[in-house]
mmCIF file with all atom_site columns, C-alpha atoms in Angstrom:
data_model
loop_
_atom_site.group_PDB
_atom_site.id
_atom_site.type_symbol
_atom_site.label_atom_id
_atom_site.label_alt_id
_atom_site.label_comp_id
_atom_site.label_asym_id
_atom_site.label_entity_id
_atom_site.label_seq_id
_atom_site.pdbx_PDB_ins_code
_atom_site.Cartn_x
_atom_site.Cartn_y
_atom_site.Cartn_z
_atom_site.occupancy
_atom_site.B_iso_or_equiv
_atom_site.pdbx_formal_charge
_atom_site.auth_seq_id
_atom_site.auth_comp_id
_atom_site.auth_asym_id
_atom_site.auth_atom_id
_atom_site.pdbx_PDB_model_num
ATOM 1   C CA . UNK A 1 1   ? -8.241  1.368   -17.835 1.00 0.00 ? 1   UNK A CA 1
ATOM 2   C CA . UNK A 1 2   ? -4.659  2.460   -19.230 1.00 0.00 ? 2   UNK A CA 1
ATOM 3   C CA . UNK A 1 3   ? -5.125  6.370   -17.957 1.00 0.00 ? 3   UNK A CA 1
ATOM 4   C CA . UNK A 1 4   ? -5.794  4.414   -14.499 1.00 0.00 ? 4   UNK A CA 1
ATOM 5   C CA . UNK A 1 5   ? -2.730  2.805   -14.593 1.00 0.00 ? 5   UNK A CA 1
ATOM 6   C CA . UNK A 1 6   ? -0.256  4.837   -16.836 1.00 0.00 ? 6   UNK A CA 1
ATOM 7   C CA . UNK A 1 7   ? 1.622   7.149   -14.750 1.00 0.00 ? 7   UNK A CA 1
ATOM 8   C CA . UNK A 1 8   ? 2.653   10.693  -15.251 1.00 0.00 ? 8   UNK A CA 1
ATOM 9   C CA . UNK A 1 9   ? 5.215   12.401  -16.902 1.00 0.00 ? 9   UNK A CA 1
ATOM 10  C CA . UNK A 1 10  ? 7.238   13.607  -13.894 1.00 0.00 ? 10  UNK A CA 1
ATOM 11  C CA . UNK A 1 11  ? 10.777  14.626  -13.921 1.00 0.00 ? 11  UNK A CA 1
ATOM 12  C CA . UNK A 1 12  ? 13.233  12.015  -13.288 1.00 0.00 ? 12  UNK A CA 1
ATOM 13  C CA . UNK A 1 13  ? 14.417  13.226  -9.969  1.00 0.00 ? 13  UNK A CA 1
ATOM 14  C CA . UNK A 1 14  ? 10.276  12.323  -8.490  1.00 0.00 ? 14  UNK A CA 1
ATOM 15  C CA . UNK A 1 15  ? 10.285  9.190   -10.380 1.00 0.00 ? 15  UNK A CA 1
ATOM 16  C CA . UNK A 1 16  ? 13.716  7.928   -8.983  1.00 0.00 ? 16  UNK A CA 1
ATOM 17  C CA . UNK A 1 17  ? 12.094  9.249   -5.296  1.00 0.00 ? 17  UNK A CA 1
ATOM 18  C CA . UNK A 1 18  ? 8.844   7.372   -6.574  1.00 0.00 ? 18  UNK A CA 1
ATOM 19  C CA . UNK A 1 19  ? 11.084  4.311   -6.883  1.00 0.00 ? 19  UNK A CA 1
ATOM 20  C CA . UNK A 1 20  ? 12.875  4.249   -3.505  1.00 0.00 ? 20  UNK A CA 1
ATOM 21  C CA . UNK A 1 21  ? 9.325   4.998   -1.753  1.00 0.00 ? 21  UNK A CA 1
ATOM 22  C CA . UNK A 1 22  ? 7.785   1.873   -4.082  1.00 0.00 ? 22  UNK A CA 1
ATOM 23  C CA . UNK A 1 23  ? 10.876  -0.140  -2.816  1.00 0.00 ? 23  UNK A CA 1
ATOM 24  C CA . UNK A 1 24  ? 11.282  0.425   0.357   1.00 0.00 ? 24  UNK A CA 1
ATOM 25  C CA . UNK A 1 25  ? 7.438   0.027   1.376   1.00 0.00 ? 25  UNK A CA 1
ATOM 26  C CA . UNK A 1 26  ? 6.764   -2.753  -1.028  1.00 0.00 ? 26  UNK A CA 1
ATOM 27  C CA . UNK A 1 27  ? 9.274   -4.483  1.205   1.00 0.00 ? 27  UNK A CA 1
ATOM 28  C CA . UNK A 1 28  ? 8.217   -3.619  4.213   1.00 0.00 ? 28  UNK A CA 1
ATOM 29  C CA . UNK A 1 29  ? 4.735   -4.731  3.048   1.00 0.00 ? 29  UNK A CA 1
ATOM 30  C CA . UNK A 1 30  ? 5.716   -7.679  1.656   1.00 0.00 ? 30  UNK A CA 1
ATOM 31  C CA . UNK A 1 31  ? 7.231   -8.449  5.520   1.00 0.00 ? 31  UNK A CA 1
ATOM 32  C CA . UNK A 1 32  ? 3.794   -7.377  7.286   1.00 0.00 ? 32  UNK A CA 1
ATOM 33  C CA . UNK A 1 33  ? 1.905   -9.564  4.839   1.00 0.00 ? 33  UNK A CA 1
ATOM 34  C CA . UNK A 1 34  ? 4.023   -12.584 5.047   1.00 0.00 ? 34  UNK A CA 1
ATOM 35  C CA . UNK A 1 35  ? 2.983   -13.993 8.512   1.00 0.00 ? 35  UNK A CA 1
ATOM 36  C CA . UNK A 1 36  ? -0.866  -13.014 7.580   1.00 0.00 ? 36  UNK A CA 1
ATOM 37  C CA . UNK A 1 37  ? -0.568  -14.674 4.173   1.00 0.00 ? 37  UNK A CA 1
ATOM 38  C CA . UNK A 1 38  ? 0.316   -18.084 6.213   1.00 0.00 ? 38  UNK A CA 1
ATOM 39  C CA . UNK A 1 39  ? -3.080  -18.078 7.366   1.00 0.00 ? 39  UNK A CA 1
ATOM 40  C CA . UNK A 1 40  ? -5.106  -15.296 5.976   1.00 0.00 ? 40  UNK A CA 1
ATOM 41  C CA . UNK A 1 41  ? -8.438  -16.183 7.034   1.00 0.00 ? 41  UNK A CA 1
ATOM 42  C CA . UNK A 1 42  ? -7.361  -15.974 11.189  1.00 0.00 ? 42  UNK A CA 1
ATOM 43  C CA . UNK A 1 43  ? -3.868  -13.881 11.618  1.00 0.00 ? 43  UNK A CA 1
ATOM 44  C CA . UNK A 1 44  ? -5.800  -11.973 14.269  1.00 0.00 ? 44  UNK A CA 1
ATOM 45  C CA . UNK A 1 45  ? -6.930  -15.115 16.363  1.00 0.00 ? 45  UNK A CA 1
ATOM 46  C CA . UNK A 1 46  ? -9.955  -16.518 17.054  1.00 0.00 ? 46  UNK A CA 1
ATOM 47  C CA . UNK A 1 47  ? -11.028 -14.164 19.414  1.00 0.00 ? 47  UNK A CA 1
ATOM 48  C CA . UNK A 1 48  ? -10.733 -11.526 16.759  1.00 0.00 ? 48  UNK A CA 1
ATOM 49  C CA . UNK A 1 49  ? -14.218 -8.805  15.919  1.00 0.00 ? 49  UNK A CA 1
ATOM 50  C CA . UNK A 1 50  ? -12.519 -8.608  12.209  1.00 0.00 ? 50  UNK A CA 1
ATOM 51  C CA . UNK A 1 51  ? -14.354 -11.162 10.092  1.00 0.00 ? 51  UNK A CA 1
ATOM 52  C CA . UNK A 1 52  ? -12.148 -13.892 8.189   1.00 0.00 ? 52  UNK A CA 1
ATOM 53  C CA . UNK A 1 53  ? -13.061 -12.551 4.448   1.00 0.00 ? 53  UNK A CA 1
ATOM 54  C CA . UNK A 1 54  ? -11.987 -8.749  5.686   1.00 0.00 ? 54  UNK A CA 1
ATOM 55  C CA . UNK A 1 55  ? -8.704  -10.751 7.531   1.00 0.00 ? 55  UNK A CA 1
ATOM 56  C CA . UNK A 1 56  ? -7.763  -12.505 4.048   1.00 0.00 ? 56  UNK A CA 1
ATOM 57  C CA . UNK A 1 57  ? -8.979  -8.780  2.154   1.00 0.00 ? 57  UNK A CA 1
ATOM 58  C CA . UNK A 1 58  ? -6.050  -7.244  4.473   1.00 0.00 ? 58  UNK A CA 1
ATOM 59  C CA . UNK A 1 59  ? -3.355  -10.291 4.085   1.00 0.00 ? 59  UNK A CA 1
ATOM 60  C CA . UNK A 1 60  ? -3.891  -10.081 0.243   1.00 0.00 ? 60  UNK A CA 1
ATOM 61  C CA . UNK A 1 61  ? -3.429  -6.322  0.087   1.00 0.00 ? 61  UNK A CA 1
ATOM 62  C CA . UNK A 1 62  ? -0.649  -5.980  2.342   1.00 0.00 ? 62  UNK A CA 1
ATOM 63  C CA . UNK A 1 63  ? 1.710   -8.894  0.582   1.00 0.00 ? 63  UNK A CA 1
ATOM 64  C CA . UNK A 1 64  ? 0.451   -8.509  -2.816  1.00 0.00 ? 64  UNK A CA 1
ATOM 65  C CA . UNK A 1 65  ? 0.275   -4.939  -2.899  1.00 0.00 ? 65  UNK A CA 1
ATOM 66  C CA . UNK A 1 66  ? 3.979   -5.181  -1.182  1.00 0.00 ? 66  UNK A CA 1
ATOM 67  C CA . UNK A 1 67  ? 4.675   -6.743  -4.282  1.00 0.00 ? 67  UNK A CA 1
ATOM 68  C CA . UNK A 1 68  ? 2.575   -4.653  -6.879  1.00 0.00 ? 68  UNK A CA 1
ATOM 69  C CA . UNK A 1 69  ? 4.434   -1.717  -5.404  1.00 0.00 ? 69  UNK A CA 1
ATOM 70  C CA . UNK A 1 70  ? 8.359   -3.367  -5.972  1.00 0.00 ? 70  UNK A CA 1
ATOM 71  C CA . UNK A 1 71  ? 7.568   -4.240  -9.567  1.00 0.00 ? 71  UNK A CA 1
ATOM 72  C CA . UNK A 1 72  ? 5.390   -0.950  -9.943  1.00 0.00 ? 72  UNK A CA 1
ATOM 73  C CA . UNK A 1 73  ? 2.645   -3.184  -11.399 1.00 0.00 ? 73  UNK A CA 1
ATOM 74  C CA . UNK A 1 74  ? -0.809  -1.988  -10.928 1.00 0.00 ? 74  UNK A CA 1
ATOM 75  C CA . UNK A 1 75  ? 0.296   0.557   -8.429  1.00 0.00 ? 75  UNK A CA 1
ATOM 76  C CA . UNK A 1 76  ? -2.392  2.465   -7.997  1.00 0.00 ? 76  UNK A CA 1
ATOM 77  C CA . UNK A 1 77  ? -4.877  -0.388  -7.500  1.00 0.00 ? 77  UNK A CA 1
ATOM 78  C CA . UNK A 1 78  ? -2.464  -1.707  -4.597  1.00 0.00 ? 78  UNK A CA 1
ATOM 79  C CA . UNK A 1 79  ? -1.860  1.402   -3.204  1.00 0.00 ? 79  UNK A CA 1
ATOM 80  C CA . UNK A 1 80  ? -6.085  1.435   -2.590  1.00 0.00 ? 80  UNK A CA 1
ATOM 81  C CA . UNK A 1 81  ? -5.962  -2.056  -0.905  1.00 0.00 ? 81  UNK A CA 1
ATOM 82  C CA . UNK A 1 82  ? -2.946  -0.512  1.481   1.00 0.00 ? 82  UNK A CA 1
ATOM 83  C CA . UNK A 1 83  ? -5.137  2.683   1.813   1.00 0.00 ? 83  UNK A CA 1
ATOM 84  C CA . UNK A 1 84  ? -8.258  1.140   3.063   1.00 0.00 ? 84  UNK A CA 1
ATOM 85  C CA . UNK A 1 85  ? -6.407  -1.801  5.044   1.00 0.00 ? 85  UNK A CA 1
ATOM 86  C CA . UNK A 1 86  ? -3.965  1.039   6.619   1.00 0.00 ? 86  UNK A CA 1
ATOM 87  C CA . UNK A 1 87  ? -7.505  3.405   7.159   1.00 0.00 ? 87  UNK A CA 1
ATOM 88  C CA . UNK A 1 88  ? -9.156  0.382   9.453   1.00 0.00 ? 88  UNK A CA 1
ATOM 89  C CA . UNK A 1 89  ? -6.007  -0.098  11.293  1.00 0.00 ? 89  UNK A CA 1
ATOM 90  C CA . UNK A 1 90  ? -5.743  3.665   12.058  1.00 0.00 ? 90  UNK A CA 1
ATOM 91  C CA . UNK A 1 91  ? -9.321  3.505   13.424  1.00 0.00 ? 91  UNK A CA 1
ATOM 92  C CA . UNK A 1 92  ? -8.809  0.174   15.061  1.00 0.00 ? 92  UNK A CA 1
ATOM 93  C CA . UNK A 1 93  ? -5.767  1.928   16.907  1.00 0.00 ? 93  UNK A CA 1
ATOM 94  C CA . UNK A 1 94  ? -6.938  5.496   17.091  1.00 0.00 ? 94  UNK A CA 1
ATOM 95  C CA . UNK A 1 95  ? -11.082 5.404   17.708  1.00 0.00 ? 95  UNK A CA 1
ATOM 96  C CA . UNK A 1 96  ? -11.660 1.933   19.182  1.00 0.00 ? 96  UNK A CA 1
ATOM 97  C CA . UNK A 1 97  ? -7.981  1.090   21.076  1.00 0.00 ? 97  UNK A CA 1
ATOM 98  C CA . UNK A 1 98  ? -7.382  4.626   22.341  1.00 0.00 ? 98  UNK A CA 1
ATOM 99  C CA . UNK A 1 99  ? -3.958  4.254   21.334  1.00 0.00 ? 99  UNK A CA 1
ATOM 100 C CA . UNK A 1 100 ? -1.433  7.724   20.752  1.00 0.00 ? 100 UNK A CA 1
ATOM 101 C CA . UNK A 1 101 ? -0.240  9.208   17.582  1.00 0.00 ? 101 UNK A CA 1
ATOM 102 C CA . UNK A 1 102 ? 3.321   8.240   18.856  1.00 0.00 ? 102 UNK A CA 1
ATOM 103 C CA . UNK A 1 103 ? 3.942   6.176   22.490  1.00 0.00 ? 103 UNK A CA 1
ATOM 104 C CA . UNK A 1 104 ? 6.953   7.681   24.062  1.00 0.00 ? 104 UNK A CA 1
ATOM 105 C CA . UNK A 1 105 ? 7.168   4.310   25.923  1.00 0.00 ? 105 UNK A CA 1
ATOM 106 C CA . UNK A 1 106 ? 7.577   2.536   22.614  1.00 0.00 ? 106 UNK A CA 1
ATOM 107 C CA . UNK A 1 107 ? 3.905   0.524   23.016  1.00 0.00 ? 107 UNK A CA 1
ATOM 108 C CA . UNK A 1 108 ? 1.069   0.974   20.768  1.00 0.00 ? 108 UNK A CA 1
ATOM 109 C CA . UNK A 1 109 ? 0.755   3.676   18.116  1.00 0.00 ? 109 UNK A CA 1
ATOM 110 C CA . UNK A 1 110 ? -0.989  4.385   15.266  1.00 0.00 ? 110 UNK A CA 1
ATOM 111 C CA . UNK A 1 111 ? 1.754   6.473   13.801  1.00 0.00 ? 111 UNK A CA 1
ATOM 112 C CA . UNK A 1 112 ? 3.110   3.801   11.461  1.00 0.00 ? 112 UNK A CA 1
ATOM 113 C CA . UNK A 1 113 ? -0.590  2.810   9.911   1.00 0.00 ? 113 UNK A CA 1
ATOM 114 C CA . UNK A 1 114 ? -1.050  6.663   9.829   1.00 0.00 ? 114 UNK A CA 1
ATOM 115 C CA . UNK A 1 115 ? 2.311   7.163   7.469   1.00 0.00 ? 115 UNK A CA 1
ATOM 116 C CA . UNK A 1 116 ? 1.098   4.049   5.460   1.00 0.00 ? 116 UNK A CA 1
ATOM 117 C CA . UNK A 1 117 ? -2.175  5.184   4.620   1.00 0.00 ? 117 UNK A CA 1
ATOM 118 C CA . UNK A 1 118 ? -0.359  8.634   3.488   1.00 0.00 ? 118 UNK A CA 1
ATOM 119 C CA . UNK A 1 119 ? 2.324   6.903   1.610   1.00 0.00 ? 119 UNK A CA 1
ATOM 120 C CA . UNK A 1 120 ? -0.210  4.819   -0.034  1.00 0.00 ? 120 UNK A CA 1
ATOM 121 C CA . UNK A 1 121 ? -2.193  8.282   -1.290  1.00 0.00 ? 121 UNK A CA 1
ATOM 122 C CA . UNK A 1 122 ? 0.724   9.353   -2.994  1.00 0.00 ? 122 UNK A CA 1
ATOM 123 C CA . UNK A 1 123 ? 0.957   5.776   -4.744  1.00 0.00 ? 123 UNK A CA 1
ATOM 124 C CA . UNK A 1 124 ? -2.942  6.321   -5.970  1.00 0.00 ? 124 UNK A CA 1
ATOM 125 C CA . UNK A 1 125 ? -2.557  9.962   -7.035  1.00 0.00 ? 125 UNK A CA 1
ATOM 126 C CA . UNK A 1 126 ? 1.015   10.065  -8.387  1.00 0.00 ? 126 UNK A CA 1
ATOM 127 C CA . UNK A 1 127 ? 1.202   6.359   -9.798  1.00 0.00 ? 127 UNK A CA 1
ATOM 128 C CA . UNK A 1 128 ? 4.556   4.507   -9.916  1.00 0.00 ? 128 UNK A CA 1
ATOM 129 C CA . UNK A 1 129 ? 6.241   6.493   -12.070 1.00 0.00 ? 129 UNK A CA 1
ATOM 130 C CA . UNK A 1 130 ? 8.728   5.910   -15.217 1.00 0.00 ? 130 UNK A CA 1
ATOM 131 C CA . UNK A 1 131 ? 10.693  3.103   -13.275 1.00 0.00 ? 131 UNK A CA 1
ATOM 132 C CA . UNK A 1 132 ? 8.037   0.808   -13.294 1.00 0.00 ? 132 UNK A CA 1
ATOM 133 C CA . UNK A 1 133 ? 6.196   -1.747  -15.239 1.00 0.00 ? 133 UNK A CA 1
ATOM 134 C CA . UNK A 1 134 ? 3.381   0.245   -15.347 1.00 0.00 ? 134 UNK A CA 1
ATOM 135 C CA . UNK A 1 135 ? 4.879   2.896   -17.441 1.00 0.00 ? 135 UNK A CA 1
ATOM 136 C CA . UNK A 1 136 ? 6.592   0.289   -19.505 1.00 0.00 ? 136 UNK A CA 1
ATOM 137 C CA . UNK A 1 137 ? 3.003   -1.943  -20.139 1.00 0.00 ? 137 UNK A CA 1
ATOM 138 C CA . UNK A 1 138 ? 0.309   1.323   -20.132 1.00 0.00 ? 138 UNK A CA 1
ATOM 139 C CA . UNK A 1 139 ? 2.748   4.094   -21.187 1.00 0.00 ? 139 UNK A CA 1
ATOM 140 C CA . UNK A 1 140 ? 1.732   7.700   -19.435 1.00 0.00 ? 140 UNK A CA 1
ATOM 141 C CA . UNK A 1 141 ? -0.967  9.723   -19.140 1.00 0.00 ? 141 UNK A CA 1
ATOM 142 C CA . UNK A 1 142 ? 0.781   11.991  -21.794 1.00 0.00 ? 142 UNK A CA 1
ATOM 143 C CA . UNK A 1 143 ? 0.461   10.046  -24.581 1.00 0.00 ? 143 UNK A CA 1
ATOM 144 C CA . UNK A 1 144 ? -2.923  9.095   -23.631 1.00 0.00 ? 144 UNK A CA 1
ATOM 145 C CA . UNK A 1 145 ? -5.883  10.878  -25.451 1.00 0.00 ? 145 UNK A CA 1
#
């Protein structure tokens, strides 16, 4: 369980990055959760195909993993609930709306999911790095045998 969560030993300059990327999406997370939190088990409506549990699944990981990511606390296991919630919207908005990569008219898009779901595989393979309280309560994989 620690080597899950213990981070690597990456030179300060990628940690401090780590930390601004952990900061700056945990907030924005954090912001796209907090309307679905209100109601997790019908932010899409009741005309929605998404069942309620997979709704409150998506809620959960987008403001608690928002969270997770700010404090760098169990970063990697967030970063997979934003991975597979950001994975469903890109198919949702890709495969089954027929939306673009980028509208040039400003309407729908799967471009910000897309970055996301990226952002969030760096998070799972990379970890939170030193400025976190994952490195502070597991240590890093270093010092792990």
């Amino acid at each position: 369980m620690k080597r899950f969560f213990a981070p690597y030993n990456l030179p300060a300059s990628l940690d401090f990055a780590l930390l601004l990327l952990r900061f700056s999406c945990g907030i924005a997370f954090i912001m796209h959760g907090w309307g679905k939190i209100q109601s997790p088990m019908s932010w899409m409506g009741p005309d929605s195909f998404i069942p309620p549990v997979f709704q409150a699944l998506a809620a959960i990981s987008e403001f608690g993993g928002g969270i997770a990511l700010v404090l760098g606390l169990a970063t990697r296991l967030a970063a997979l609930g934003i991975m597979i919630t950001m994975a469903v919207a890109v198919y949702v908005h890709a495969v089954m709306g027929g939306d673009p990569f980028v509208s040039a008219t400003g309407g729908k898009s799967y471009e910000l999911a897309a970055n996301y779901l990226c952002i969030a595989l760096v998070f799972l393979a990379a970890g939170a790095g030193r400025f976190s309280l994952d490195k502070l309560i597991f240590g890093d994989r270093a010092n792990l045998s």
